Coordinates of C-alpha atoms in Angstrom, one line a residue:
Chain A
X1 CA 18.8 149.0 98.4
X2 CA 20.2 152.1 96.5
X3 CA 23.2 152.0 98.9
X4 CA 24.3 148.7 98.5
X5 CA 23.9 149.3 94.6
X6 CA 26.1 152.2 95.2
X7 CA 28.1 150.3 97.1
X8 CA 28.6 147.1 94.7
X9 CA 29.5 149.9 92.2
X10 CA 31.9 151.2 94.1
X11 CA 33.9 147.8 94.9
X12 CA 33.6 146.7 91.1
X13 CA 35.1 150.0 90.1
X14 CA 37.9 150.3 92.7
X15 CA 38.7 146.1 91.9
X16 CA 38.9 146.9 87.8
X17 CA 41.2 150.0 88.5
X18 CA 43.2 147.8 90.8
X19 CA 43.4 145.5 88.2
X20 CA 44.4 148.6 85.5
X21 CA 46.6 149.3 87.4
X22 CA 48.4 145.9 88.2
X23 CA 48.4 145.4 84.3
X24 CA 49.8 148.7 84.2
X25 CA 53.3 147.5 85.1
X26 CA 53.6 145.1 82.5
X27 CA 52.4 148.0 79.8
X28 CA 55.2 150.5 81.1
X29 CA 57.7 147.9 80.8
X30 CA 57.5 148.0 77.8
X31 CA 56.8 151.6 76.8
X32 CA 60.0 152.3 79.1
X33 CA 62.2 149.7 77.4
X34 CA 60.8 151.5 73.8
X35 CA 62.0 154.9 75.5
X36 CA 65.7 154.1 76.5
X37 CA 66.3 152.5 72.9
X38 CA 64.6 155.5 71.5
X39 CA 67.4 157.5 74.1
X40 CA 69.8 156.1 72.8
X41 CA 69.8 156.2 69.1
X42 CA 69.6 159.6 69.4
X43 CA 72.8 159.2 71.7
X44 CA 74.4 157.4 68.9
X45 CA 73.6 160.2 66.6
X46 CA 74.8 163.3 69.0
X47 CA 78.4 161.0 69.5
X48 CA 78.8 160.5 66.3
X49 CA 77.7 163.3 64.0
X50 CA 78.1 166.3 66.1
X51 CA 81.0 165.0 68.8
X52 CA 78.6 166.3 71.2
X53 CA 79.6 166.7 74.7
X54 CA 78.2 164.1 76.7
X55 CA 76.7 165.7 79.7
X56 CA 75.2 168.3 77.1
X57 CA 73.6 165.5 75.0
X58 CA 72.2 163.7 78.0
X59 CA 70.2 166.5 79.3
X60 CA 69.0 167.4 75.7
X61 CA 67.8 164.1 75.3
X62 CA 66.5 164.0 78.8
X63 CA 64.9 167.1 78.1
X64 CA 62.9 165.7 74.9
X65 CA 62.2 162.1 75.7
X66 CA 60.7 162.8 79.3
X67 CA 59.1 160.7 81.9
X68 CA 61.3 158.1 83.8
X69 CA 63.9 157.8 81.3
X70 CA 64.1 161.3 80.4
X71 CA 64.5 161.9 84.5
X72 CA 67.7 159.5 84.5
X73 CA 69.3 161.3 81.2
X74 CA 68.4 164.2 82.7
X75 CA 70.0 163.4 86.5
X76 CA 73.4 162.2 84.6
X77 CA 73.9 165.1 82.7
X78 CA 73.4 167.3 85.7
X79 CA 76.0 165.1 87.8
X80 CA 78.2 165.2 85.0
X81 CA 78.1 168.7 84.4
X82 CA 78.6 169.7 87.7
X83 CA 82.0 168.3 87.9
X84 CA 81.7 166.9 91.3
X85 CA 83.9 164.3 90.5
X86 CA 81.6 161.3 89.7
X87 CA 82.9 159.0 87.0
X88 CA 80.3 158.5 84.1
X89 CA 79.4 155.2 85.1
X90 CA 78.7 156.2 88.9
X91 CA 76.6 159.2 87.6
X92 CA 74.9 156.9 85.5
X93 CA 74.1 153.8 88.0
X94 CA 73.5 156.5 90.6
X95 CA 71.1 158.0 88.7
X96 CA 69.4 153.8 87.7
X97 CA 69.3 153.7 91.2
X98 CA 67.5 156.7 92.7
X99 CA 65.0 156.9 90.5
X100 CA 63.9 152.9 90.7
X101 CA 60.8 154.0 92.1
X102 CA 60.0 156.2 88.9
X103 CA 60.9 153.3 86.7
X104 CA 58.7 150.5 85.6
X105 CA 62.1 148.3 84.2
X106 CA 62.7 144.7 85.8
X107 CA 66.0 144.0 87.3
X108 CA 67.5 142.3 84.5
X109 CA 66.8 145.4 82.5
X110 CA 68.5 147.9 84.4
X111 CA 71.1 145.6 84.6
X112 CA 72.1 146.5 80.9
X113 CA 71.5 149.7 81.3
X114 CA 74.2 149.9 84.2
X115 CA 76.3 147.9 82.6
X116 CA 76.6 149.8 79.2
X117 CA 77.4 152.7 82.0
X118 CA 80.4 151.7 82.5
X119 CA 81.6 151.6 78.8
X120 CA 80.2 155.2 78.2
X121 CA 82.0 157.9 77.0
X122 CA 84.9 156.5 77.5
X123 CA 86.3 155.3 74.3
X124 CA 86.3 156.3 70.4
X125 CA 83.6 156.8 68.4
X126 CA 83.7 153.6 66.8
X127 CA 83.7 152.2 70.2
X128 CA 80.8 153.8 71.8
X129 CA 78.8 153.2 68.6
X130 CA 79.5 149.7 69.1
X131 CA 78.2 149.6 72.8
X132 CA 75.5 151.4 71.9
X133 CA 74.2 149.1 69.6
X134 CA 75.0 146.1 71.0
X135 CA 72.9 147.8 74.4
X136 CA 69.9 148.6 71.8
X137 CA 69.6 145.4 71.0
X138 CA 69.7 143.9 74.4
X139 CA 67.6 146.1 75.0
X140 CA 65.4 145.0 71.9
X141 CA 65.4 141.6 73.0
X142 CA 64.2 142.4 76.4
X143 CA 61.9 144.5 75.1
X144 CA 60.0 141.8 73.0
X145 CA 60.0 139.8 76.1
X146 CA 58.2 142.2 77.7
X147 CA 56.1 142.4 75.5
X148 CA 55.0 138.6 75.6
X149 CA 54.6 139.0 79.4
X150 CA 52.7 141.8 79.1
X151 CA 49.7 140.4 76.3
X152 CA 49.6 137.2 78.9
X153 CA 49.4 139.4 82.3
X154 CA 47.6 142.6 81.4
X155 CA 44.4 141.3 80.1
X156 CA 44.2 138.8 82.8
X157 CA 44.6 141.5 85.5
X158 CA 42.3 143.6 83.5
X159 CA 39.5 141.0 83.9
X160 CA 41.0 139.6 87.5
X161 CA 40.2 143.2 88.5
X162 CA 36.8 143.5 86.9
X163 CA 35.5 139.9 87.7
X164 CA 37.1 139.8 91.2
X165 CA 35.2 143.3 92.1
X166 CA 31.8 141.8 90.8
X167 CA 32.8 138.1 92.3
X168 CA 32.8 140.5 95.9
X169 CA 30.1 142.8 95.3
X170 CA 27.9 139.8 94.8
X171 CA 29.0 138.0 97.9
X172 CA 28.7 141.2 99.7
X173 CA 25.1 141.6 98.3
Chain B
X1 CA 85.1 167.3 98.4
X2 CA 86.7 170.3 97.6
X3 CA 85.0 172.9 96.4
X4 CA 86.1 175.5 93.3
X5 CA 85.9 179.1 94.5
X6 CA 86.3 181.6 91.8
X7 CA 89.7 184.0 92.3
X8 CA 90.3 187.0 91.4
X9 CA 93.8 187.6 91.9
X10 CA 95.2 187.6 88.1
X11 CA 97.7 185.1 89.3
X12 CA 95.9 182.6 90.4
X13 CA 93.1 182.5 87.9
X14 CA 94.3 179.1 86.4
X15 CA 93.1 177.6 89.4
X16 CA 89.3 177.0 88.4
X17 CA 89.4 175.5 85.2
X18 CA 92.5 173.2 85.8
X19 CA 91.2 172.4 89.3
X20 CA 88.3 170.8 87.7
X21 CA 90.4 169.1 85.4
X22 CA 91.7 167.3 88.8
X23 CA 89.8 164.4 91.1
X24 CA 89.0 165.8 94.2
X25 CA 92.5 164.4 96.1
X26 CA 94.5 165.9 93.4
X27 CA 92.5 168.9 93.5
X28 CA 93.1 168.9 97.9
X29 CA 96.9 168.6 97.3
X30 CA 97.2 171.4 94.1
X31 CA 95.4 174.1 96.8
X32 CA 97.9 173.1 99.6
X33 CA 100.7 173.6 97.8
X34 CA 102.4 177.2 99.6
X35 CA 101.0 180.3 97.7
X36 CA 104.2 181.9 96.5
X37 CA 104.6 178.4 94.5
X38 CA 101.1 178.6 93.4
X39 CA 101.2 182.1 92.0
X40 CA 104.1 181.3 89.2
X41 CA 102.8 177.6 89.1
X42 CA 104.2 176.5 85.4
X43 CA 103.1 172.5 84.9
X44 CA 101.1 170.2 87.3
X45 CA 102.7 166.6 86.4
X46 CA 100.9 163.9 86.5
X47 CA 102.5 160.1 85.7
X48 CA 100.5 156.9 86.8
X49 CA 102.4 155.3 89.5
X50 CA 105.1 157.9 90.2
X51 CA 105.4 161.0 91.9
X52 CA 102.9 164.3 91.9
X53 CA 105.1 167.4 90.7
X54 CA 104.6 171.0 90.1
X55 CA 107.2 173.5 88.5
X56 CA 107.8 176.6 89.0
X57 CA 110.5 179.2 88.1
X58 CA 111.9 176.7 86.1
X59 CA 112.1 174.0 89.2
X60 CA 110.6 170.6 89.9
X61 CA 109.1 169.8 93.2
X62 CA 107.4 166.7 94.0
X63 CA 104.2 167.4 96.2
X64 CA 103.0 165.3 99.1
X65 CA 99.4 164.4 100.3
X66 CA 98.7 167.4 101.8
X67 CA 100.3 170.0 99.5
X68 CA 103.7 169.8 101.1
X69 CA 106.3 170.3 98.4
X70 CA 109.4 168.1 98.8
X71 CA 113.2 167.2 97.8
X72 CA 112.2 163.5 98.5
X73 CA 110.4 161.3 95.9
X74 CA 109.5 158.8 98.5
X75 CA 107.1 160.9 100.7
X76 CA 105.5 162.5 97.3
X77 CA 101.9 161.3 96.7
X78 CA 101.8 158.3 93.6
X79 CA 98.9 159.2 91.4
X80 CA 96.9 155.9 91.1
X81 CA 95.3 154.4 87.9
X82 CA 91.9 155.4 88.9
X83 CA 93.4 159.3 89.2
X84 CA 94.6 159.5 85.6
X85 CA 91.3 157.4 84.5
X86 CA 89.5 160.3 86.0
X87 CA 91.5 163.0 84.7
X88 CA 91.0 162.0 81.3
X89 CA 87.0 161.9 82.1
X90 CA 87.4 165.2 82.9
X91 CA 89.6 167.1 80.5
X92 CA 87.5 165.4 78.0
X93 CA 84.1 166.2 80.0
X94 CA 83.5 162.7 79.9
X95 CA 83.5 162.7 76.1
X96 CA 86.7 160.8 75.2
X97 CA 84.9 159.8 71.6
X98 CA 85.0 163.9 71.2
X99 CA 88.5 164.5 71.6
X100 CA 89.8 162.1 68.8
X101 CA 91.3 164.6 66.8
X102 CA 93.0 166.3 69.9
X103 CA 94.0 163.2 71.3
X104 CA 95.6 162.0 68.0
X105 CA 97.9 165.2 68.6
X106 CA 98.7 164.5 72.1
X107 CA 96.7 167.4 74.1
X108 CA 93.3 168.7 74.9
X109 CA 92.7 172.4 75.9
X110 CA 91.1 173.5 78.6
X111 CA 88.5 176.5 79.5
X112 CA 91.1 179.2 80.2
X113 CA 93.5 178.5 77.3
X114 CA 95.9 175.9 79.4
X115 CA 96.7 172.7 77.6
X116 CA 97.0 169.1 78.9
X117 CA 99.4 167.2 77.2
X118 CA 99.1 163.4 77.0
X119 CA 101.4 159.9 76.6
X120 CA 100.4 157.3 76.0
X121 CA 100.6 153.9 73.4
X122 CA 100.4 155.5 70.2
X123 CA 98.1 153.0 67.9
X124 CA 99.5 153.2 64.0
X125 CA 97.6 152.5 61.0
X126 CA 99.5 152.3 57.8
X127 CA 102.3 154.4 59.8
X128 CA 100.1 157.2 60.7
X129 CA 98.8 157.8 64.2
X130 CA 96.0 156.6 64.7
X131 CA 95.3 157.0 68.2
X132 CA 96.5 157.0 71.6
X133 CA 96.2 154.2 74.0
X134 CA 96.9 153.8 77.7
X135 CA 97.3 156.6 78.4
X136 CA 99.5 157.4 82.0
X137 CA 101.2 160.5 81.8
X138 CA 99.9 164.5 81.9
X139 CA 101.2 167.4 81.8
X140 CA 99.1 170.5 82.4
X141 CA 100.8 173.7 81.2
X142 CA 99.3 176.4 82.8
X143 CA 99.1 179.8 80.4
X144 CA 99.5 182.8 81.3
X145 CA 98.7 185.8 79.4
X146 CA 101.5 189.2 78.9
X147 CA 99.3 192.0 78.1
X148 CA 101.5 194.3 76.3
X149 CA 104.1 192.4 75.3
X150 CA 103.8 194.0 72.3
X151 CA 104.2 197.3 72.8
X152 CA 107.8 197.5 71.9
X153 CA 107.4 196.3 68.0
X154 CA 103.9 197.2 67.1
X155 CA 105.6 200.6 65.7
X156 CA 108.0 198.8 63.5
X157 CA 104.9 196.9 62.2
X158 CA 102.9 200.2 61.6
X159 CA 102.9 202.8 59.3
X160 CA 100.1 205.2 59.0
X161 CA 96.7 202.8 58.6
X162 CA 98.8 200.4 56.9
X163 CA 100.6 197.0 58.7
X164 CA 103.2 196.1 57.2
X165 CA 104.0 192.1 56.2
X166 CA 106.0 191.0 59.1
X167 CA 107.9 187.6 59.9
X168 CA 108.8 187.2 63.9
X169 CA 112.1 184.8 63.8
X170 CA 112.4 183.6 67.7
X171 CA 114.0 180.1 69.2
X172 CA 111.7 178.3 71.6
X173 CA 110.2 179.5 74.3
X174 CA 110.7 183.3 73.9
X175 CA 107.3 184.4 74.0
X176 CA 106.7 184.3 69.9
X177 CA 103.2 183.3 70.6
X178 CA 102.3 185.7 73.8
X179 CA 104.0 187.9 71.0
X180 CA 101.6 187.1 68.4
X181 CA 98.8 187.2 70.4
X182 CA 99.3 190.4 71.9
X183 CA 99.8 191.7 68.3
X184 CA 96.4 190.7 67.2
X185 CA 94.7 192.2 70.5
X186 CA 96.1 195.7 69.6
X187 CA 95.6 195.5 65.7
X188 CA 91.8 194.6 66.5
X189 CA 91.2 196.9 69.2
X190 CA 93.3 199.7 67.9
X191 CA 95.3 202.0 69.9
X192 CA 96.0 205.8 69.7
X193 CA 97.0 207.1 66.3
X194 CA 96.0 203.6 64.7
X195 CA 92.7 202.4 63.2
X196 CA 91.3 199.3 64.6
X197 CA 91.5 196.3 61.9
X198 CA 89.8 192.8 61.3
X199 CA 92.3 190.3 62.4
X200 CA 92.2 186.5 60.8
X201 CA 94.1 183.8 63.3
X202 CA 94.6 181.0 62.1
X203 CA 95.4 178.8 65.1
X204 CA 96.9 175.2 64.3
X205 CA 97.8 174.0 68.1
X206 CA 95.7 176.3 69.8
X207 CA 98.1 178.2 71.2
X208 CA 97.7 181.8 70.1
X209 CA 93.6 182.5 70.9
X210 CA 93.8 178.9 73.1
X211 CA 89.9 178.2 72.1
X212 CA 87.9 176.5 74.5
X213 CA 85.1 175.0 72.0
X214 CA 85.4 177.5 69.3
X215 CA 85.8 180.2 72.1
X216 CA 89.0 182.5 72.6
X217 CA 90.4 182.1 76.3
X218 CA 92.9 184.2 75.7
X219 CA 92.6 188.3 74.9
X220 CA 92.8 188.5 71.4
X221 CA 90.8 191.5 70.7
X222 CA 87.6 192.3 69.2
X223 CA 87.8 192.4 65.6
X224 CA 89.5 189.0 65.5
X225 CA 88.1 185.9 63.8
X226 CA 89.8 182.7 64.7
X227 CA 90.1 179.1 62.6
X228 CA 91.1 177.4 65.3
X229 CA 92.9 173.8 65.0
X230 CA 93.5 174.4 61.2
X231 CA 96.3 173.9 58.9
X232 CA 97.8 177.2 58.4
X233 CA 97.8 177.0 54.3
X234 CA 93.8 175.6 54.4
X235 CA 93.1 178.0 57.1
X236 CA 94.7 181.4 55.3
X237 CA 92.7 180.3 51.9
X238 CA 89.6 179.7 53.6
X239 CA 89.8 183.6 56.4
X240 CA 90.6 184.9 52.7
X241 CA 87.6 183.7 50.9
X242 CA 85.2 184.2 54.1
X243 CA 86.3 186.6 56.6
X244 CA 87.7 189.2 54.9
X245 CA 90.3 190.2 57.1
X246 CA 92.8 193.2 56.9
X247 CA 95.6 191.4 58.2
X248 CA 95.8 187.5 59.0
X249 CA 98.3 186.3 61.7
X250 CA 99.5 182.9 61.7
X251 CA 101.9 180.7 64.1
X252 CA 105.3 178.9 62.8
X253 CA 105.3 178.6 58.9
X254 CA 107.7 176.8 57.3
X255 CA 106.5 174.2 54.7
X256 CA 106.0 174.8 51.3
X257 CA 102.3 175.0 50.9
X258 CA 102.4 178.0 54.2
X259 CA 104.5 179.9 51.5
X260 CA 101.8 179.5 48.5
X261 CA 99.5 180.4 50.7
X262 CA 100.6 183.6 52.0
X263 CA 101.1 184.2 48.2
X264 CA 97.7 184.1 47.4
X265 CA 96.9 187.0 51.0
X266 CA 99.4 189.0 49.3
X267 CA 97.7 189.1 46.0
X268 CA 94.6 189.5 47.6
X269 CA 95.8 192.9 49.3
X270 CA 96.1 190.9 52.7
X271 CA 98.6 191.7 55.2
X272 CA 100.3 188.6 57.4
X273 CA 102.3 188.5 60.4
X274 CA 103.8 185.3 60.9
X275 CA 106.0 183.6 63.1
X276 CA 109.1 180.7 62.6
X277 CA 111.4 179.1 64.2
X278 CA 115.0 180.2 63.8
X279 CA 117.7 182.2 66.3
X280 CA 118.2 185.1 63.9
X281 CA 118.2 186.1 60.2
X282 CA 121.6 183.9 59.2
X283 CA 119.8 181.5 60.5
X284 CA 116.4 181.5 58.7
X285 CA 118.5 181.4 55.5
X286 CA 119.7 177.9 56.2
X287 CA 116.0 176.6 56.0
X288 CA 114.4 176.1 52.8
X289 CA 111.1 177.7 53.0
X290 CA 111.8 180.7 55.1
X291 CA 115.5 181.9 53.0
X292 CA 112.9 181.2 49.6
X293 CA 110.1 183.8 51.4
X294 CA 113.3 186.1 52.3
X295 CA 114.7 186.3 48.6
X296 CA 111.3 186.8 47.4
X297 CA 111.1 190.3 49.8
X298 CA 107.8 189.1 50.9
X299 CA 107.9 190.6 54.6
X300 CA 108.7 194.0 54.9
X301 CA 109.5 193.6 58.4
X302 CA 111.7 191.0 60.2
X303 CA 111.8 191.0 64.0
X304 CA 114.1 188.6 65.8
X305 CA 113.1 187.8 69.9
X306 CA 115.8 186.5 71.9
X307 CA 116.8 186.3 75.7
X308 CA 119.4 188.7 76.2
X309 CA 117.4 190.7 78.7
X310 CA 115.0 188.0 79.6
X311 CA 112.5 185.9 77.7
X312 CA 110.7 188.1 75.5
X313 CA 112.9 190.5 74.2
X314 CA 113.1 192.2 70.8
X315 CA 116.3 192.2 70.1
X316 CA 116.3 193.2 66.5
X317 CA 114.3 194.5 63.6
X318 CA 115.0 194.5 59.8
X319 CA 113.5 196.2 57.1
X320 CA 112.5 193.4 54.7
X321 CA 113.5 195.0 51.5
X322 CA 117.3 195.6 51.9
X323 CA 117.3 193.7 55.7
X324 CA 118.7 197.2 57.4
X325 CA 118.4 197.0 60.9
X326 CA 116.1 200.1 62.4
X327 CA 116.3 198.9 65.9
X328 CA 119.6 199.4 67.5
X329 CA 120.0 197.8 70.9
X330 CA 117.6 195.1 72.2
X331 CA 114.6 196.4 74.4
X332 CA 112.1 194.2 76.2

């Protein structure tokens, strides 16, 4: 008796951390999302009040913001500054792309990301404030998405997870 | 990809920073060029569309894919529009937006002291430039550094601890600013028989310290503070009021405010050496600026470069009082 109680517990807590965890995704999303815009205001402040060097402000802001995003700031400024020939928008997307696995972001997300890439660092300031906020506020706009899709899914995976591990350990019993 | 090993030959030591100024088939070709070329390399030229050349001693060559050099445009390597795309990432360190200022002027600087030059569309705005668009042509000068070209003058500029107010007339190209540079190294280290003195540059183009972000590339000695990219009449006020400097040397004067300016270094117990454009003394009369700083007996020294024995020599010296000359055959 004691073991299948054990047992029961067992499958009810590994079902609701399954379920954590499935909602997890849709929480990240979101925090990630948060994290790039955060990223890149601070870009926008380094390019235009202190003409900082772009390779130096990506790994400064790598360094501070951390986690997924920080790891792809952090990845471009080392390609950048090892002058191994990458354009900024290869270093960039390169960088999008090897760490997809880190990176909670949907496709459509990273797609903005890449494709302000390509307009980085190489124009005036006026310019590359310009793409930077028009990015923020795709980014903005995905972000509030997110976040809709994220009160509908997380709670129901949270209680998918716990009702689905009792709905078993019942069976089971 | 080609890797960037460090040299140490003396003559080759441009290779590292401008080599990484280069995409990596540029950067193939540049190495393969024949070594006796490569040591006196003068430009790398760079036009979107048309032919790769190098100079050297004064003559063109157009370079091929490997490094071959060659008489015939139609074997040379055509740099594409993805080459000089790249270039400009990399002079700029990917940082376009940081360069507007240098950009504006037509060149960037590179670690080392070597410029790039740039041409482009020039964008006005109410007849002043603006910017520079499309841009398809470089031209990367290499620098190179003569340690001691100075020797020869510095004991007209001397006497005892104190350096006299000195105005180097030179045409183009004779090594006025290797001249100038070489000037400040020895006033700020100090040499036998002379007291080492703080040394102001101020350094409008970047040509005389050739700063790298704020950083001398070039040996300019150790007592020597540089403003670099300043206007010369903003930048002698401002080494006056901060610096301190025993002596302040200063490239190519010649407009009216330069003169007020080196007023106000006078008065303030400052010594300047300077440098203008003109072929000789007759000569400096005919402009404006410079005849009005002669009549006022500001410099006490006038030295006159010329080519008579090769770029670089001194060919004459006046006293700035009563304009005697005190050296009597050119020596370089």
């Amino acid at each position: 008796m004691i073991l299948k109680i054990v047992n029961s517990c067992v499958i009810v807590l590994t079902s609701t951390l399954i379920g954590f965890e499935a909602a997890k995704r849709y929480v990240m999303r979101a925090r990630e999302l948060r994290a790039f815009q955060s990223a890149l205001s601070r870009l926008e402040t380094e390019i235009l009040h202190y003409s900082s060097l772009l390779p130096e402000a990506m790994l400064q802001i790598g360094g501070s913001i951390g986690g997924g995003t920080g790891k792809v700031f952090i990845r471009t400024g080392n390609l950048l500054a090892g002058k191994k020939n990458y354009s900024v928008s290869e270093a960039w997307s390169s960088s999008l792309q090897c760490l997809k696995g880190e990176l909670f972001l949907e496709k459509e997300d990273v797609e903005i990301l890449r494709r302000f890439g390509e307009q980085l660092g190489s124009s005036d300031k006026d310019g590359q404030v310009k793409y930077i906020r028009l990015t923020l506020m795709q980014l903005h706009e995905d972000e509030e998405k997110a976040q809709v899709i994220r009160e509908k899914y997380e709670r129901m995976y949270k209680s998918l997870g716990l009702l689905g591990g009792i709905a078993l350990a019942i069976i089971l019993l | 990809m080609v890797t960037i090993t460090p040299i140490k030959e003396p003559n080759l030591i441009w290779q590292e920073p401008v080599l990484e100024a280069l995409p990596d088939n540029i950067r193939g070709m540049i190495c393969g060029i024949p070594i006796d070329i490569r040591l006196d390399l003068e430009e790398i030229r760079i036009r979107e569309g048309r032919p790769l050349m190098v100079y050297s001693h004064g003559k063109g060559y157009f370079v091929c894919k490997d490094g071959k050099l060659t008489a015939h445009m139609e074997s040379a390597y055509r740099a594409t529009d993805k080459d000089i795309r790249c270039i400009l990432q990399l002079i700029s360190d990917y940082s376009i937006y940081a360069f507007d200022e240098e950009i504006r002027n037509g060149y960037i600087t590179l670690r080392g002291g070597h410029r790039v030059g740039m041409a482009g569309k020039i964008v006005l705005d109410n007849g002043k430039i603006q910017s520079m668009k499309y841009i398809n042509s470089f031209n990367i000068r290499i620098s190179r550094e003569v340690i001691g070209s100075a020797d020869k003058l510095i004991p007209y500029l001397i006497s005892g601890r104190d350096v006299f107010h000195t105005l180097i007339l030179s045409p183009p190209q004779m090594g006025k600013t290797t001249l100038l540079r070489d000037i400040a190294r020895k006033l700020s280290n100090g040499f036998p028989g002379f007291r080492a003195v703080k040394v102001g540059i101020v350094d409008e183009r970047s040509e005389i310290a050739g700063c790298w972000q704020g950083i001398p590339q070039r040996e300019v000695g150790v007592r020597t503070d540089i403003l670099d990219g300043c206007p010369k009449a903003e930048g002698m006020m401002m080494l006056i009021r901060s610096m301190s400097p025993n002596v302040i040397i200063t490239d190519e004067i010649g407009r009216s405010e330069d003169v007020a300016a080196i007023l106000e270094a006078l008065n303030a117990g400052i010594r300047v050496i300077a440098s203008a454009h003109a072929c000789d003394l007759q000569d400096a009369r005919l402009r404006p600026v410079l005849s009005r700083l002669l009549d006022c007996r500001i410099f006490q020294r006038i030295a006159v470069l010329g080519g008579s024995l090769g770029v670089g020599t001194l060919e004459k010296v006046y006293t700035g009082d009563d304009f005697a000359q005190i050296l009597h055959k050119p020596v370089r």
